[in-house]
PDB file of C-alpha atoms in Angstrom:
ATOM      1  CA  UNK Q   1       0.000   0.000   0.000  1.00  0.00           C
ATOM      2  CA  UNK Q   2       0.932   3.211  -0.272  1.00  0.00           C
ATOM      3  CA  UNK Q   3       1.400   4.219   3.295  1.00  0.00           C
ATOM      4  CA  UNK Q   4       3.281   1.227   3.971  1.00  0.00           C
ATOM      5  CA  UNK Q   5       5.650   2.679   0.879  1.00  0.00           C
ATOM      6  CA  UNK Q   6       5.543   5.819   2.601  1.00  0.00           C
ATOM      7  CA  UNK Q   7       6.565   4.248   6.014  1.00  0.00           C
ATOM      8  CA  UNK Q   8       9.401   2.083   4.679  1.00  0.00           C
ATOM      9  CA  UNK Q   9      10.827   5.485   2.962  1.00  0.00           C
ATOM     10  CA  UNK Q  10      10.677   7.117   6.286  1.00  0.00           C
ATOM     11  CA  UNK Q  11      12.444   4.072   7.994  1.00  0.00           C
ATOM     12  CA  UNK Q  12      15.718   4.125   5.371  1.00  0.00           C
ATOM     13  CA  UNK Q  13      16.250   7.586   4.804  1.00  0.00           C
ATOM     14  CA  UNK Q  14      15.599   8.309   8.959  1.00  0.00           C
ATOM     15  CA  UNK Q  15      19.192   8.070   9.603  1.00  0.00           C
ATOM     16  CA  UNK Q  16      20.752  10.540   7.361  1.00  0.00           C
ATOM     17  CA  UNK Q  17      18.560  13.757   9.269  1.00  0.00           C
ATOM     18  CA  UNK Q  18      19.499  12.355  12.736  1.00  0.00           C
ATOM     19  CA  UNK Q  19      23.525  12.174  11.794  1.00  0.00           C
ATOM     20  CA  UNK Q  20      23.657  15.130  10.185  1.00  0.00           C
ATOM     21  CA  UNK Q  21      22.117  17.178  12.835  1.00  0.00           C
ATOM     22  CA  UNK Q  22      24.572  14.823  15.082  1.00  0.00           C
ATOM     23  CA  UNK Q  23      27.643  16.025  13.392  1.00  0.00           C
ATOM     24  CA  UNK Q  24      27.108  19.303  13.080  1.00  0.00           C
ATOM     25  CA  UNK Q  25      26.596  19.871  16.720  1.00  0.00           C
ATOM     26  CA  UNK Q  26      29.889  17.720  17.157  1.00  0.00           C
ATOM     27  CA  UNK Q  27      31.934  18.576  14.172  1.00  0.00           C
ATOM     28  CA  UNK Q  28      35.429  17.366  15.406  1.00  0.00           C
ATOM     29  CA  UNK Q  29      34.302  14.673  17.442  1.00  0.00           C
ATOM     30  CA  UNK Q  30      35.285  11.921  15.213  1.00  0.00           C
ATOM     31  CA  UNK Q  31      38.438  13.244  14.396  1.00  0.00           C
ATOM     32  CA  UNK Q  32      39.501  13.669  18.385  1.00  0.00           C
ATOM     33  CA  UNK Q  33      41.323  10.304  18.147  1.00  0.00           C
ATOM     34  CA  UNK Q  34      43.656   8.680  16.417  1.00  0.00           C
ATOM     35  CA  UNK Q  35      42.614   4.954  14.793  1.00  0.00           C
ATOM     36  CA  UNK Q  36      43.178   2.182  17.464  1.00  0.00           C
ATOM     37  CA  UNK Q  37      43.633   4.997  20.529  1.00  0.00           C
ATOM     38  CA  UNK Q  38      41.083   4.694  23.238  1.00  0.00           C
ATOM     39  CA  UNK Q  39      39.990   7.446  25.993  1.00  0.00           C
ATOM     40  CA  UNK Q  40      40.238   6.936  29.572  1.00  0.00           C
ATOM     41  CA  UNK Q  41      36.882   5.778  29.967  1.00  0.00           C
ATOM     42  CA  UNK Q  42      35.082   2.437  30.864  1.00  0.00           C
ATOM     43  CA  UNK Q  43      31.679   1.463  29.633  1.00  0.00           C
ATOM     44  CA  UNK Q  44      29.551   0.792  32.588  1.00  0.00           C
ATOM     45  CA  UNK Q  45      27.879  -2.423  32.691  1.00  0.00           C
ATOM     46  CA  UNK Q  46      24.573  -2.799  34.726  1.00  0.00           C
ATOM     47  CA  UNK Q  47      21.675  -5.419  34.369  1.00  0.00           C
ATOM     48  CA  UNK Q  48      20.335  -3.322  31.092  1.00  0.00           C
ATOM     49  CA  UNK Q  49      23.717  -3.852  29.700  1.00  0.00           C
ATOM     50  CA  UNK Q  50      23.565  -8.447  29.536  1.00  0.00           C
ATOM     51  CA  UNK Q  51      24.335  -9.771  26.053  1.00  0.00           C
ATOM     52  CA  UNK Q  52      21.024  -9.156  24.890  1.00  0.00           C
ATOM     53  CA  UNK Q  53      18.933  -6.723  22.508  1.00  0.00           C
ATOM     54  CA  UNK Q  54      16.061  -5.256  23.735  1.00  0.00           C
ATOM     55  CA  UNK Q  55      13.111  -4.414  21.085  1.00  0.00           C
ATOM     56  CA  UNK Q  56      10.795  -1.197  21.371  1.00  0.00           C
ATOM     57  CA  UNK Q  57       7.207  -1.561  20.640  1.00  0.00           C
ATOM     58  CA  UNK Q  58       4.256  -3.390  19.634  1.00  0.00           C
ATOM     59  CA  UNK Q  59       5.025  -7.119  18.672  1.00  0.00           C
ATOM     60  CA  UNK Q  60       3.297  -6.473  15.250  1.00  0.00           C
ATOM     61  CA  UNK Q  61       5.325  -3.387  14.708  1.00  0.00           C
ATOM     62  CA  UNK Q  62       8.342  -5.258  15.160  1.00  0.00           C
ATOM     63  CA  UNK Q  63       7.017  -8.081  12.742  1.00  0.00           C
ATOM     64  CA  UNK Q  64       6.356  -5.509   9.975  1.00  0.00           C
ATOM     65  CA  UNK Q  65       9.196  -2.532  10.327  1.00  0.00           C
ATOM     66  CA  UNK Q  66      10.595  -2.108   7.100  1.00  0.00           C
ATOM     67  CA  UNK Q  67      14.017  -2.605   8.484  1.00  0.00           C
ATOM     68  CA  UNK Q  68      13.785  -5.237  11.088  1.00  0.00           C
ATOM     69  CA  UNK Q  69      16.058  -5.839  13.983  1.00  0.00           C
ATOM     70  CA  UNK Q  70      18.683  -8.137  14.207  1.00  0.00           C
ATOM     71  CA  UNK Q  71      22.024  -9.278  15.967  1.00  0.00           C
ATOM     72  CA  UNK Q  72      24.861 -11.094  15.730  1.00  0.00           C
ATOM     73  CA  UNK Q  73      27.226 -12.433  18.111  1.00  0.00           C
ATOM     74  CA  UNK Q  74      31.522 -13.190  17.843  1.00  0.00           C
ATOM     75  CA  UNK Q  75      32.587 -15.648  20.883  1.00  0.00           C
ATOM     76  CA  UNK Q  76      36.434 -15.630  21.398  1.00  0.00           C
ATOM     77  CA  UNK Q  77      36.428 -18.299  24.165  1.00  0.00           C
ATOM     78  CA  UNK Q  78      34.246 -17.015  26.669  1.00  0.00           C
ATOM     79  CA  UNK Q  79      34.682 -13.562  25.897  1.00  0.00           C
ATOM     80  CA  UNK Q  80      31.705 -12.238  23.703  1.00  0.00           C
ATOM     81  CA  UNK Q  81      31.021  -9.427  21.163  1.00  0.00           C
ATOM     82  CA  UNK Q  82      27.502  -8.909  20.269  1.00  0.00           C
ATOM     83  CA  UNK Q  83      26.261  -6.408  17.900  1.00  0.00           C
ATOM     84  CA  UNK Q  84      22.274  -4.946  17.701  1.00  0.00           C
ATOM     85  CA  UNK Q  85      21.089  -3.781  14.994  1.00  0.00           C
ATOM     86  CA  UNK Q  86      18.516  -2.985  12.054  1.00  0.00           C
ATOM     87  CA  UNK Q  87      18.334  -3.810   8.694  1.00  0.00           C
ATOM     88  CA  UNK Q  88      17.149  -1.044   6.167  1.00  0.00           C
ATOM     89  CA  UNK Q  89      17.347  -2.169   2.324  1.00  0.00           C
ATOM     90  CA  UNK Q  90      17.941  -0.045  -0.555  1.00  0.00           C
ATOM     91  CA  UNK Q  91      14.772  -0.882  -2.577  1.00  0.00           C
ATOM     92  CA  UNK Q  92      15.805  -0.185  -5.983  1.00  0.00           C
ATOM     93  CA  UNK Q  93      17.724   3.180  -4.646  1.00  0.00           C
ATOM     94  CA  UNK Q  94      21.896   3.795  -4.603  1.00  0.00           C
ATOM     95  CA  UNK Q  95      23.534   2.647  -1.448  1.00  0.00           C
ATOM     96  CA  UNK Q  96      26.266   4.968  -2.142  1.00  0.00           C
ATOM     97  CA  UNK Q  97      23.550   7.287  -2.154  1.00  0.00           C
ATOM     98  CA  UNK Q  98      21.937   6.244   1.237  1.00  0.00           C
ATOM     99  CA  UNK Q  99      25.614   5.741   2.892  1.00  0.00           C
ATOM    100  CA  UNK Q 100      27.599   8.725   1.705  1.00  0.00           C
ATOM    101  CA  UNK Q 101      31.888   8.787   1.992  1.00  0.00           C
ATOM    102  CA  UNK Q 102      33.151  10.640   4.947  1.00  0.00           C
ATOM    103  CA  UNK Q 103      29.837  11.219   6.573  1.00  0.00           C
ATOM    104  CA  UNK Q 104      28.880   9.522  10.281  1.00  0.00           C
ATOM    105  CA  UNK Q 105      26.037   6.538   9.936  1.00  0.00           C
ATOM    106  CA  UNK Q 106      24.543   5.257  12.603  1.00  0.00           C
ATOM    107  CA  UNK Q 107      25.013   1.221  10.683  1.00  0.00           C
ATOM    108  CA  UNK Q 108      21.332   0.524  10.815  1.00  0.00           C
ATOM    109  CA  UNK Q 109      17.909   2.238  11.026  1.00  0.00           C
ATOM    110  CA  UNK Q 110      16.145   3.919  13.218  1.00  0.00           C
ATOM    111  CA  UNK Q 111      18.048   2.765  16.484  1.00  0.00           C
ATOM    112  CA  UNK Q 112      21.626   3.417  17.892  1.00  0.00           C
ATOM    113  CA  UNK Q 113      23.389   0.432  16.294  1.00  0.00           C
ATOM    114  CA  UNK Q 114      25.478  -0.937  20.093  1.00  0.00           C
ATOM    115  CA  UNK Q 115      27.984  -3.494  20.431  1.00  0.00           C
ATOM    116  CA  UNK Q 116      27.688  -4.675  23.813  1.00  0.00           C
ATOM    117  CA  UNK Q 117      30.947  -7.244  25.674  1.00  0.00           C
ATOM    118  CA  UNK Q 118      31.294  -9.169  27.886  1.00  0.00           C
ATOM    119  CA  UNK Q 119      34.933  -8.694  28.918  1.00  0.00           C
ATOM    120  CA  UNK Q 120      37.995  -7.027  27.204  1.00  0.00           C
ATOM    121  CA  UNK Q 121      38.104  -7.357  23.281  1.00  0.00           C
ATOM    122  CA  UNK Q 122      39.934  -6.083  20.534  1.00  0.00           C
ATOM    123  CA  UNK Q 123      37.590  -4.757  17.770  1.00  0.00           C
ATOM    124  CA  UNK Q 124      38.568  -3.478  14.709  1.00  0.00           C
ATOM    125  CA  UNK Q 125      42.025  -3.137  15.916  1.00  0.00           C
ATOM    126  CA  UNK Q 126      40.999  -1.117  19.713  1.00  0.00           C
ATOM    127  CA  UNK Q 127      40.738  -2.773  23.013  1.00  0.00           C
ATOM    128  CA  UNK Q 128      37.835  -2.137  24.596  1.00  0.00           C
ATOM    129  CA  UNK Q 129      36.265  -2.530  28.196  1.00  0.00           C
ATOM    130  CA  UNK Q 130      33.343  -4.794  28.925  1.00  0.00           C
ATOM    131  CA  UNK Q 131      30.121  -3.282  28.099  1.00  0.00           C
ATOM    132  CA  UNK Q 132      27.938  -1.017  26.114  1.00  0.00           C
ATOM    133  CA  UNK Q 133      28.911   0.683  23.005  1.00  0.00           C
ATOM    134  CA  UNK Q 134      27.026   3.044  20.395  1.00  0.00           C
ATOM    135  CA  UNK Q 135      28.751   2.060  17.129  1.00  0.00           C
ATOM    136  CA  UNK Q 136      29.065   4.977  14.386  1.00  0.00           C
ATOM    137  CA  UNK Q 137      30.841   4.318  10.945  1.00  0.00           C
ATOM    138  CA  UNK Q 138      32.611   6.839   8.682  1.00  0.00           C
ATOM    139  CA  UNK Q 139      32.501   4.679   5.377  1.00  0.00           C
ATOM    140  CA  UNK Q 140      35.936   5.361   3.408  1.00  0.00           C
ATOM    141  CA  UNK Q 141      36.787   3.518  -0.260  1.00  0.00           C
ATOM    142  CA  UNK Q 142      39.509   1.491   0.858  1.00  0.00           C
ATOM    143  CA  UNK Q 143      38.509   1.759   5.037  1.00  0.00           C
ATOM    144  CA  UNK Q 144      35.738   2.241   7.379  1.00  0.00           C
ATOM    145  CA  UNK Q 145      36.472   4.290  10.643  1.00  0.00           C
ATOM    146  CA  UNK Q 146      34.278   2.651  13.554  1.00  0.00           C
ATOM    147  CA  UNK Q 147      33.590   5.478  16.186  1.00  0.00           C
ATOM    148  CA  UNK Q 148      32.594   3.726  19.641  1.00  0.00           C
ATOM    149  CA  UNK Q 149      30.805   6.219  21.795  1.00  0.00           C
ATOM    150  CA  UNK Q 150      29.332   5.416  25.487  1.00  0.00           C
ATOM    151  CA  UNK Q 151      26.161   6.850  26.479  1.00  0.00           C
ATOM    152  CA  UNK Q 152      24.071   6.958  29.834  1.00  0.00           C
ATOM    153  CA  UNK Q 153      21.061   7.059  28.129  1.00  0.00           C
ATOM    154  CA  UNK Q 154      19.059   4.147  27.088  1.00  0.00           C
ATOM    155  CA  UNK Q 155      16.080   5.775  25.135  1.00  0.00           C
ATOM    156  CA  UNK Q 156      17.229   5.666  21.455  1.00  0.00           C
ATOM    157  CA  UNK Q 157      16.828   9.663  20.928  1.00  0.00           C
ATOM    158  CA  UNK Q 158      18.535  10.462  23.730  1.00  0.00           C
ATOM    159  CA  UNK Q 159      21.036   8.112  23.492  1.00  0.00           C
ATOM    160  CA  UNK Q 160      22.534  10.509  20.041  1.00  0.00           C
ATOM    161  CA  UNK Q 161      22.309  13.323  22.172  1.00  0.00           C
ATOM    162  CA  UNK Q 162      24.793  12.322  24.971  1.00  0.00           C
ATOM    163  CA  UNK Q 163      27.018  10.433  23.138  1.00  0.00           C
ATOM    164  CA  UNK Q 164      30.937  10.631  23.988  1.00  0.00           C
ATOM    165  CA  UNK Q 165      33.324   9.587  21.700  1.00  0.00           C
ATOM    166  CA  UNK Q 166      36.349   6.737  23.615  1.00  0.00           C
ATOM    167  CA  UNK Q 167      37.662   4.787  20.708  1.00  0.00           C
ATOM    168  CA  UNK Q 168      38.322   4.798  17.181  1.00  0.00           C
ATOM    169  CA  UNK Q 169      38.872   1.507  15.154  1.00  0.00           C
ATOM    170  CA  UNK Q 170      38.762   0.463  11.538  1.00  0.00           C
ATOM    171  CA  UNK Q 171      37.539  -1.976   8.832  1.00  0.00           C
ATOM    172  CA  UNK Q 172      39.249  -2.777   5.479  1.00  0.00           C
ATOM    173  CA  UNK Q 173      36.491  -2.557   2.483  1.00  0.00           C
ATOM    174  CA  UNK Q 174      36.252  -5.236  -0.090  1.00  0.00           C
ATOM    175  CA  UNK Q 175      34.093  -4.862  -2.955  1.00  0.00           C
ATOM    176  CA  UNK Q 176      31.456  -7.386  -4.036  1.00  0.00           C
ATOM    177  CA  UNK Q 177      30.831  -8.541  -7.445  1.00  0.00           C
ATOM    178  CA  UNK Q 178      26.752  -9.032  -6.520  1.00  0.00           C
ATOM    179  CA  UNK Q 179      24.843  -6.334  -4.783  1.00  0.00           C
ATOM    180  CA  UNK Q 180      23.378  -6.743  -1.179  1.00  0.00           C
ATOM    181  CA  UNK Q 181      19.954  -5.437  -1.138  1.00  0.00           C
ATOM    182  CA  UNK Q 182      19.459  -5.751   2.458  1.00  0.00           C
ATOM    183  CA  UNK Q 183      22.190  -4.179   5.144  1.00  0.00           C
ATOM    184  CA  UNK Q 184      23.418  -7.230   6.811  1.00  0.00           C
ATOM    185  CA  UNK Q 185      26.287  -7.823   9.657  1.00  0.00           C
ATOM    186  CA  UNK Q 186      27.758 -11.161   9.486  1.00  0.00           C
ATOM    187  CA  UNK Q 187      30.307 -13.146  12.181  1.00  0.00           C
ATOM    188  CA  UNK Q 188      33.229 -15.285  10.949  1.00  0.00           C
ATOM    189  CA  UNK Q 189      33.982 -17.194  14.161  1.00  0.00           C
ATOM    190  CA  UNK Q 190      37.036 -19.612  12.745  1.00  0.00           C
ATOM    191  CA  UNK Q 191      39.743 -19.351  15.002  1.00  0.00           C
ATOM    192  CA  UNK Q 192      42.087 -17.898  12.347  1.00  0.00           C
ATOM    193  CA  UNK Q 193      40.087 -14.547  11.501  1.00  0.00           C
ATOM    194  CA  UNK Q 194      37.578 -14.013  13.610  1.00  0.00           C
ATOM    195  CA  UNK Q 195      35.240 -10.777  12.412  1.00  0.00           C
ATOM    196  CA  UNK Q 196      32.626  -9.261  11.730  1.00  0.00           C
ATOM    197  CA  UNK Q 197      31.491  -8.568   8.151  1.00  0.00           C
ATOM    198  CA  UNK Q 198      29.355  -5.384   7.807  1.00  0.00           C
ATOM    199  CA  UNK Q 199      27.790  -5.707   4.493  1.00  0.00           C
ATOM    200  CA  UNK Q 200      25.665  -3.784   1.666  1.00  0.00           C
ATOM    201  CA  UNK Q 201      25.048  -2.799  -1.803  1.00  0.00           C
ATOM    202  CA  UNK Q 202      28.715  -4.198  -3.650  1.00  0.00           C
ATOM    203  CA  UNK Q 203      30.678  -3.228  -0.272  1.00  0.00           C
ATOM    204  CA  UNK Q 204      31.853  -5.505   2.654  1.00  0.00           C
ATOM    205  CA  UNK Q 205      33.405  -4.154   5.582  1.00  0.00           C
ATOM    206  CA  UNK Q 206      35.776  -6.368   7.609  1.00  0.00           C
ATOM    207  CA  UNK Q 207      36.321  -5.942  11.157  1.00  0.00           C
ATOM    208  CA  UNK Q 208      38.379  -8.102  12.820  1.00  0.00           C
ATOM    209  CA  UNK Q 209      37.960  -9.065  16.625  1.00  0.00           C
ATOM    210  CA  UNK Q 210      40.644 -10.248  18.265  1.00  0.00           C
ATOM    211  CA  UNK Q 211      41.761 -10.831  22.092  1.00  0.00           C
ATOM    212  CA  UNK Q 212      43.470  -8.043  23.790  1.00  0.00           C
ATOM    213  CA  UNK Q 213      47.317  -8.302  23.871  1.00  0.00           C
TER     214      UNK Q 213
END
């Protein structure tokens, strides 16, 4: 139907408002680290913060959002990395388009896109502290930075409005040869290359998790 059209627009295109509003009001934020530097800050971890992803309204909402939550989960022994997030699809428009170079995403829809761990893990080449992250991207050609913010809040709008910026990571871009439609993060858990794989339109993202040193 048409207002279902209408709603899955909304849903998509969502993101690109919210970060540029974002980044404007914190212009230098991303660049206030060097790749693989953290800041002197832990995540807290309380009950809120277990390995799990918590999903906002009605059941039937959630069973008919145009870009439908997900997660996916890297376990390095008992040490676990576990990333929430949605799933918008480019529906016959340019990813390029929806995920512009050099400009902040949020990696998902709607929702702050969080990594949450459960002890001390090296991702995308920065340690960092057990618990809850809000995961920004700044796609590149040949690299992605991944901007790891904490946050007190847990209420998704207020969540981009206290964001603060403690580590900077990265992801090496390969190109695909078939389009992704939908946006889709994927876990390689051999023991060789463990990662995850951030992936849409003809890009893939690796980011490699790896125990601390």
């Amino acid at each position: 139907s048409q207002a279902r059209a209408a709603e899955a627009t909304k849903d998509a295109e969502a993101p690109k408002a919210t970060l540029s509003v974002l980044v404007k009001a914190d212009a230098n934020a991303i660049t206030l680290l060097q790749a693989g530097q953290t800041a002197p800050v832990t995540a807290a971890v309380s009950a809120q913060d277990s390995i799990a992803c918590g999903k906002r309204g009605a059941e039937r909402w959630q069973s008919i959002r145009p870009s439908p939550l997900d997660s996916v989960t890297v376990a390095l022994g008992d040490r676990i990395a576990q990333i929430c997030y949605s799933r918008p699809s480019a529906r016959g428009r340019s990813v390029d388009s929806l995920v512009p170079l050099q400009r902040a995403w949020r990696t998902g829809a709607n929702e702050p896109t969080t990594i949450r761990l459960t002890s001390t893990l090296s991702i995308g080449g920065v340690a960092l502290d057990r618990g809850r992250y809000v995961l920004l991207t700044v796609p590149g050609r040949e690299q992605w930075r991944l901007v790891f913010n904490t946050t007190p809040d847990t209420e998704p709008a207020r969540m981009f409005a206290t964001l603060r910026q403690v580590a900077l990571g990265t992801g090496k871009v390969e190109t695909l040869t078939r389009s992704v439609e939908q946006f889709t993060i994927r876990a390689v858990v051999d023991s060789v290359v463990p990662e995850f794989l951030f992936e849409w339109g003809t890009w893939r993202v690796h980011v490699p998790v790896r125990l601390p040193p």
